[in-house]
JSON list of C-alpha atoms in Angstrom, two decimals:
[
{"chain": "O", "resi": 1, "resn": "MET", "atom": "CA", "xyz": [-13.93, 27.71, 3.98]},
{"chain": "O", "resi": 2, "resn": "ALA", "atom": "CA", "xyz": [-15.54, 25.15, 6.26]},
{"chain": "O", "resi": 3, "resn": "ALA", "atom": "CA", "xyz": [-15.02, 22.45, 3.62]},
{"chain": "O", "resi": 4, "resn": "VAL", "atom": "CA", "xyz": [-11.30, 23.23, 3.44]},
{"chain": "O", "resi": 5, "resn": "ALA", "atom": "CA", "xyz": [-10.97, 23.04, 7.22]},
{"chain": "O", "resi": 6, "resn": "SER", "atom": "CA", "xyz": [-12.71, 19.65, 7.35]},
{"chain": "O", "resi": 7, "resn": "VAL", "atom": "CA", "xyz": [-10.56, 18.34, 4.50]},
{"chain": "O", "resi": 8, "resn": "GLY", "atom": "CA", "xyz": [-7.40, 19.48, 6.28]},
{"chain": "O", "resi": 9, "resn": "GLN", "atom": "CA", "xyz": [-8.51, 17.64, 9.40]},
{"chain": "O", "resi": 10, "resn": "SER", "atom": "CA", "xyz": [-9.19, 14.39, 7.53]},
{"chain": "O", "resi": 11, "resn": "VAL", "atom": "CA", "xyz": [-7.96, 11.25, 9.23]},
{"chain": "O", "resi": 12, "resn": "PHE", "atom": "CA", "xyz": [-6.78, 10.08, 5.82]},
{"chain": "O", "resi": 13, "resn": "TYR", "atom": "CA", "xyz": [-4.06, 12.76, 5.77]},
{"chain": "O", "resi": 14, "resn": "LYS", "atom": "CA", "xyz": [-2.76, 11.32, 9.02]},
{"chain": "O", "resi": 15, "resn": "ILE", "atom": "CA", "xyz": [-2.99, 7.78, 7.70]},
{"chain": "O", "resi": 16, "resn": "ALA", "atom": "CA", "xyz": [-1.14, 8.90, 4.56]},
{"chain": "O", "resi": 17, "resn": "GLY", "atom": "CA", "xyz": [1.63, 10.38, 6.69]},
{"chain": "O", "resi": 18, "resn": "VAL", "atom": "CA", "xyz": [2.09, 7.19, 8.68]},
{"chain": "O", "resi": 19, "resn": "SER", "atom": "CA", "xyz": [1.72, 5.02, 5.59]},
{"chain": "O", "resi": 20, "resn": "GLY", "atom": "CA", "xyz": [4.30, 7.05, 3.67]},
{"chain": "O", "resi": 21, "resn": "PHE", "atom": "CA", "xyz": [6.73, 6.81, 6.58]},
{"chain": "O", "resi": 22, "resn": "PHE", "atom": "CA", "xyz": [6.43, 3.01, 6.64]},
{"chain": "O", "resi": 23, "resn": "ALA", "atom": "CA", "xyz": [6.58, 2.78, 2.83]},
{"chain": "O", "resi": 24, "resn": "VAL", "atom": "CA", "xyz": [9.95, 4.54, 2.84]},
{"chain": "O", "resi": 25, "resn": "ILE", "atom": "CA", "xyz": [11.21, 2.26, 5.62]},
{"chain": "O", "resi": 26, "resn": "ALA", "atom": "CA", "xyz": [10.02, -0.84, 3.74]},
{"chain": "O", "resi": 27, "resn": "GLY", "atom": "CA", "xyz": [11.64, 0.38, 0.52]},
{"chain": "O", "resi": 28, "resn": "ALA", "atom": "CA", "xyz": [14.94, 1.07, 2.22]},
{"chain": "O", "resi": 29, "resn": "TYR", "atom": "CA", "xyz": [14.88, -2.24, 4.05]},
{"chain": "O", "resi": 30, "resn": "GLY", "atom": "CA", "xyz": [14.02, -4.12, 0.86]},
{"chain": "O", "resi": 31, "resn": "SER", "atom": "CA", "xyz": [16.93, -2.48, -0.94]},
{"chain": "O", "resi": 32, "resn": "HIS", "atom": "CA", "xyz": [19.48, -3.26, 1.74]},
{"chain": "O", "resi": 33, "resn": "ALA", "atom": "CA", "xyz": [18.31, -6.43, 3.49]},
{"chain": "O", "resi": 34, "resn": "PRO", "atom": "CA", "xyz": [21.03, -9.08, 3.23]},
{"chain": "O", "resi": 35, "resn": "SER", "atom": "CA", "xyz": [18.43, -11.84, 2.75]},
{"chain": "O", "resi": 36, "resn": "LEU", "atom": "CA", "xyz": [17.01, -10.07, -0.34]},
{"chain": "O", "resi": 37, "resn": "ASN", "atom": "CA", "xyz": [20.40, -9.28, -1.88]},
{"chain": "O", "resi": 38, "resn": "LYS", "atom": "CA", "xyz": [21.40, -12.88, -2.51]},
{"chain": "O", "resi": 39, "resn": "PRO", "atom": "CA", "xyz": [21.26, -14.18, -6.10]},
{"chain": "O", "resi": 40, "resn": "GLU", "atom": "CA", "xyz": [18.64, -16.78, -5.17]},
{"chain": "O", "resi": 41, "resn": "ALA", "atom": "CA", "xyz": [16.36, -14.08, -3.73]},
{"chain": "O", "resi": 42, "resn": "VAL", "atom": "CA", "xyz": [15.96, -11.97, -6.90]},
{"chain": "O", "resi": 43, "resn": "LYS", "atom": "CA", "xyz": [12.30, -12.94, -7.34]},
{"chain": "O", "resi": 44, "resn": "TYR", "atom": "CA", "xyz": [11.53, -12.09, -3.72]},
{"chain": "O", "resi": 45, "resn": "LYS", "atom": "CA", "xyz": [13.24, -8.73, -4.03]},
{"chain": "O", "resi": 46, "resn": "GLU", "atom": "CA", "xyz": [10.99, -8.01, -7.04]},
{"chain": "O", "resi": 47, "resn": "VAL", "atom": "CA", "xyz": [7.92, -8.92, -4.96]},
{"chain": "O", "resi": 48, "resn": "MET", "atom": "CA", "xyz": [9.13, -6.53, -2.24]},
{"chain": "O", "resi": 49, "resn": "GLN", "atom": "CA", "xyz": [9.61, -3.75, -4.81]},
{"chain": "O", "resi": 50, "resn": "THR", "atom": "CA", "xyz": [6.14, -4.34, -6.29]},
{"chain": "O", "resi": 51, "resn": "GLY", "atom": "CA", "xyz": [4.51, -4.18, -2.88]},
{"chain": "O", "resi": 52, "resn": "ASN", "atom": "CA", "xyz": [6.47, -1.04, -2.08]},
{"chain": "O", "resi": 53, "resn": "LEU", "atom": "CA", "xyz": [5.53, 0.67, -5.36]},
{"chain": "O", "resi": 54, "resn": "TYR", "atom": "CA", "xyz": [1.83, 0.03, -4.77]},
{"chain": "O", "resi": 55, "resn": "HIS", "atom": "CA", "xyz": [2.21, 1.11, -1.14]},
{"chain": "O", "resi": 56, "resn": "LEU", "atom": "CA", "xyz": [3.79, 4.44, -2.13]},
{"chain": "O", "resi": 57, "resn": "VAL", "atom": "CA", "xyz": [1.40, 5.18, -5.00]},
{"chain": "O", "resi": 58, "resn": "HIS", "atom": "CA", "xyz": [-1.70, 4.46, -2.96]},
{"chain": "O", "resi": 59, "resn": "THR", "atom": "CA", "xyz": [-0.35, 6.43, -0.01]},
{"chain": "O", "resi": 60, "resn": "ILE", "atom": "CA", "xyz": [-0.34, 9.46, -2.31]},
{"chain": "O", "resi": 61, "resn": "VAL", "atom": "CA", "xyz": [-3.88, 8.59, -3.41]},
{"chain": "O", "resi": 62, "resn": "LEU", "atom": "CA", "xyz": [-4.96, 8.81, 0.25]},
{"chain": "O", "resi": 63, "resn": "LEU", "atom": "CA", "xyz": [-4.25, 12.54, 0.04]},
{"chain": "O", "resi": 64, "resn": "ALA", "atom": "CA", "xyz": [-7.10, 12.87, -2.50]},
{"chain": "O", "resi": 65, "resn": "VAL", "atom": "CA", "xyz": [-9.58, 10.79, -0.49]},
{"chain": "O", "resi": 66, "resn": "PRO", "atom": "CA", "xyz": [-11.02, 13.74, 1.49]},
{"chain": "O", "resi": 67, "resn": "PHE", "atom": "CA", "xyz": [-12.22, 15.22, -1.82]},
{"chain": "O", "resi": 68, "resn": "ALA", "atom": "CA", "xyz": [-14.24, 12.10, -2.74]},
{"chain": "O", "resi": 69, "resn": "ASN", "atom": "CA", "xyz": [-18.01, 12.17, -2.39]},
{"chain": "O", "resi": 70, "resn": "LYS", "atom": "CA", "xyz": [-17.79, 9.28, 0.07]},
{"chain": "O", "resi": 71, "resn": "PRO", "atom": "CA", "xyz": [-14.37, 9.67, 1.68]},
{"chain": "O", "resi": 72, "resn": "LYS", "atom": "CA", "xyz": [-14.86, 7.13, 4.47]},
{"chain": "O", "resi": 73, "resn": "LEU", "atom": "CA", "xyz": [-15.85, 4.44, 1.98]},
{"chain": "O", "resi": 74, "resn": "VAL", "atom": "CA", "xyz": [-13.12, 5.27, -0.54]},
{"chain": "O", "resi": 75, "resn": "GLY", "atom": "CA", "xyz": [-10.44, 5.64, 2.12]},
{"chain": "O", "resi": 76, "resn": "GLY", "atom": "CA", "xyz": [-11.46, 2.48, 3.93]},
{"chain": "O", "resi": 77, "resn": "ILE", "atom": "CA", "xyz": [-11.28, 0.48, 0.72]},
{"chain": "O", "resi": 78, "resn": "PHE", "atom": "CA", "xyz": [-7.86, 1.90, -0.16]},
{"chain": "O", "resi": 79, "resn": "VAL", "atom": "CA", "xyz": [-6.36, 1.39, 3.30]},
{"chain": "O", "resi": 80, "resn": "THR", "atom": "CA", "xyz": [-7.62, -2.20, 3.45]},
{"chain": "O", "resi": 81, "resn": "GLY", "atom": "CA", "xyz": [-6.43, -2.90, -0.10]},
{"chain": "O", "resi": 82, "resn": "MET", "atom": "CA", "xyz": [-2.98, -1.42, 0.58]},
{"chain": "O", "resi": 83, "resn": "THR", "atom": "CA", "xyz": [-2.64, -3.41, 3.77]},
{"chain": "O", "resi": 84, "resn": "LEU", "atom": "CA", "xyz": [-3.62, -6.70, 2.17]},
{"chain": "O", "resi": 85, "resn": "PHE", "atom": "CA", "xyz": [-1.74, -6.27, -1.11]},
{"chain": "O", "resi": 86, "resn": "SER", "atom": "CA", "xyz": [1.46, -4.58, -0.01]},
{"chain": "O", "resi": 87, "resn": "GLY", "atom": "CA", "xyz": [1.48, -6.35, 3.33]},
{"chain": "O", "resi": 88, "resn": "SER", "atom": "CA", "xyz": [1.22, -9.72, 1.59]},
{"chain": "O", "resi": 89, "resn": "CYS", "atom": "CA", "xyz": [4.03, -8.78, -0.77]},
{"chain": "O", "resi": 90, "resn": "TYR", "atom": "CA", "xyz": [6.23, -7.74, 2.15]},
{"chain": "O", "resi": 91, "resn": "VAL", "atom": "CA", "xyz": [5.53, -10.97, 4.04]},
{"chain": "O", "resi": 92, "resn": "VAL", "atom": "CA", "xyz": [6.21, -13.13, 0.96]},
{"chain": "O", "resi": 93, "resn": "ALA", "atom": "CA", "xyz": [9.49, -11.32, 0.28]},
{"chain": "O", "resi": 94, "resn": "LEU", "atom": "CA", "xyz": [10.77, -11.34, 3.84]},
{"chain": "O", "resi": 95, "resn": "ALA", "atom": "CA", "xyz": [9.74, -14.93, 4.55]},
{"chain": "O", "resi": 96, "resn": "GLN", "atom": "CA", "xyz": [10.70, -15.98, 1.01]},
{"chain": "O", "resi": 97, "resn": "ASN", "atom": "CA", "xyz": [7.57, -18.08, 0.82]},
{"chain": "O", "resi": 98, "resn": "ARG", "atom": "CA", "xyz": [5.02, -17.42, -1.93]},
{"chain": "O", "resi": 99, "resn": "LYS", "atom": "CA", "xyz": [2.33, -19.40, -0.11]},
{"chain": "O", "resi": 100, "resn": "LEU", "atom": "CA", "xyz": [2.03, -16.51, 2.36]},
{"chain": "O", "resi": 101, "resn": "GLY", "atom": "CA", "xyz": [0.72, -14.18, -0.35]},
{"chain": "O", "resi": 102, "resn": "ARG", "atom": "CA", "xyz": [-2.80, -15.55, -0.57]},
{"chain": "O", "resi": 103, "resn": "LEU", "atom": "CA", "xyz": [-4.37, -12.23, 0.45]},
{"chain": "O", "resi": 104, "resn": "ALA", "atom": "CA", "xyz": [-2.57, -10.20, -2.25]},
{"chain": "O", "resi": 105, "resn": "PRO", "atom": "CA", "xyz": [-5.29, -10.81, -4.89]},
{"chain": "O", "resi": 106, "resn": "VAL", "atom": "CA", "xyz": [-7.96, -9.65, -2.43]},
{"chain": "O", "resi": 107, "resn": "GLY", "atom": "CA", "xyz": [-5.93, -6.53, -1.71]},
{"chain": "O", "resi": 108, "resn": "GLY", "atom": "CA", "xyz": [-5.40, -5.88, -5.42]},
{"chain": "O", "resi": 109, "resn": "THR", "atom": "CA", "xyz": [-9.13, -6.23, -6.07]},
{"chain": "O", "resi": 110, "resn": "LEU", "atom": "CA", "xyz": [-9.83, -3.76, -3.27]},
{"chain": "O", "resi": 111, "resn": "LEU", "atom": "CA", "xyz": [-7.35, -1.28, -4.77]},
{"chain": "O", "resi": 112, "resn": "MET", "atom": "CA", "xyz": [-9.23, -1.49, -8.07]},
{"chain": "O", "resi": 113, "resn": "ALA", "atom": "CA", "xyz": [-12.52, -1.05, -6.21]},
{"chain": "O", "resi": 114, "resn": "GLY", "atom": "CA", "xyz": [-11.09, 1.98, -4.42]},
{"chain": "O", "resi": 115, "resn": "TRP", "atom": "CA", "xyz": [-10.44, 3.70, -7.72]},
{"chain": "O", "resi": 116, "resn": "LEU", "atom": "CA", "xyz": [-13.98, 2.93, -8.87]},
{"chain": "O", "resi": 117, "resn": "ALA", "atom": "CA", "xyz": [-15.38, 4.15, -5.56]},
{"chain": "O", "resi": 118, "resn": "PHE", "atom": "CA", "xyz": [-14.27, 7.67, -6.51]},
{"chain": "O", "resi": 119, "resn": "LEU", "atom": "CA", "xyz": [-17.14, 7.53, -9.03]},
{"chain": "O", "resi": 120, "resn": "LEU", "atom": "CA", "xyz": [-19.80, 7.21, -6.31]}
]
């Protein structure tokens, strides 16, 4: 029972709650933002949707992090990867400037590393 109590108290559940909240806000904003609903902004809206999809999926993954052998490592990698990847996508879409997405590949690499870190 002690393991269940410590899992339930994991900081990653709290981070997942906050992350999920902001992912829903970002998705709603991306769907309704006037600047992303113009014909010339179609590519930027797709970038916003990609960032949001990865944000939502990896928020759900955070719920499994307390069960990893090294939860602090796995969770830290995922949170950093989500922030860099999805955050870069959001910035690119909202600013409509692809040059601002230079950290997205680093974030994507960290998301891949996070999945592999479950093996440790």
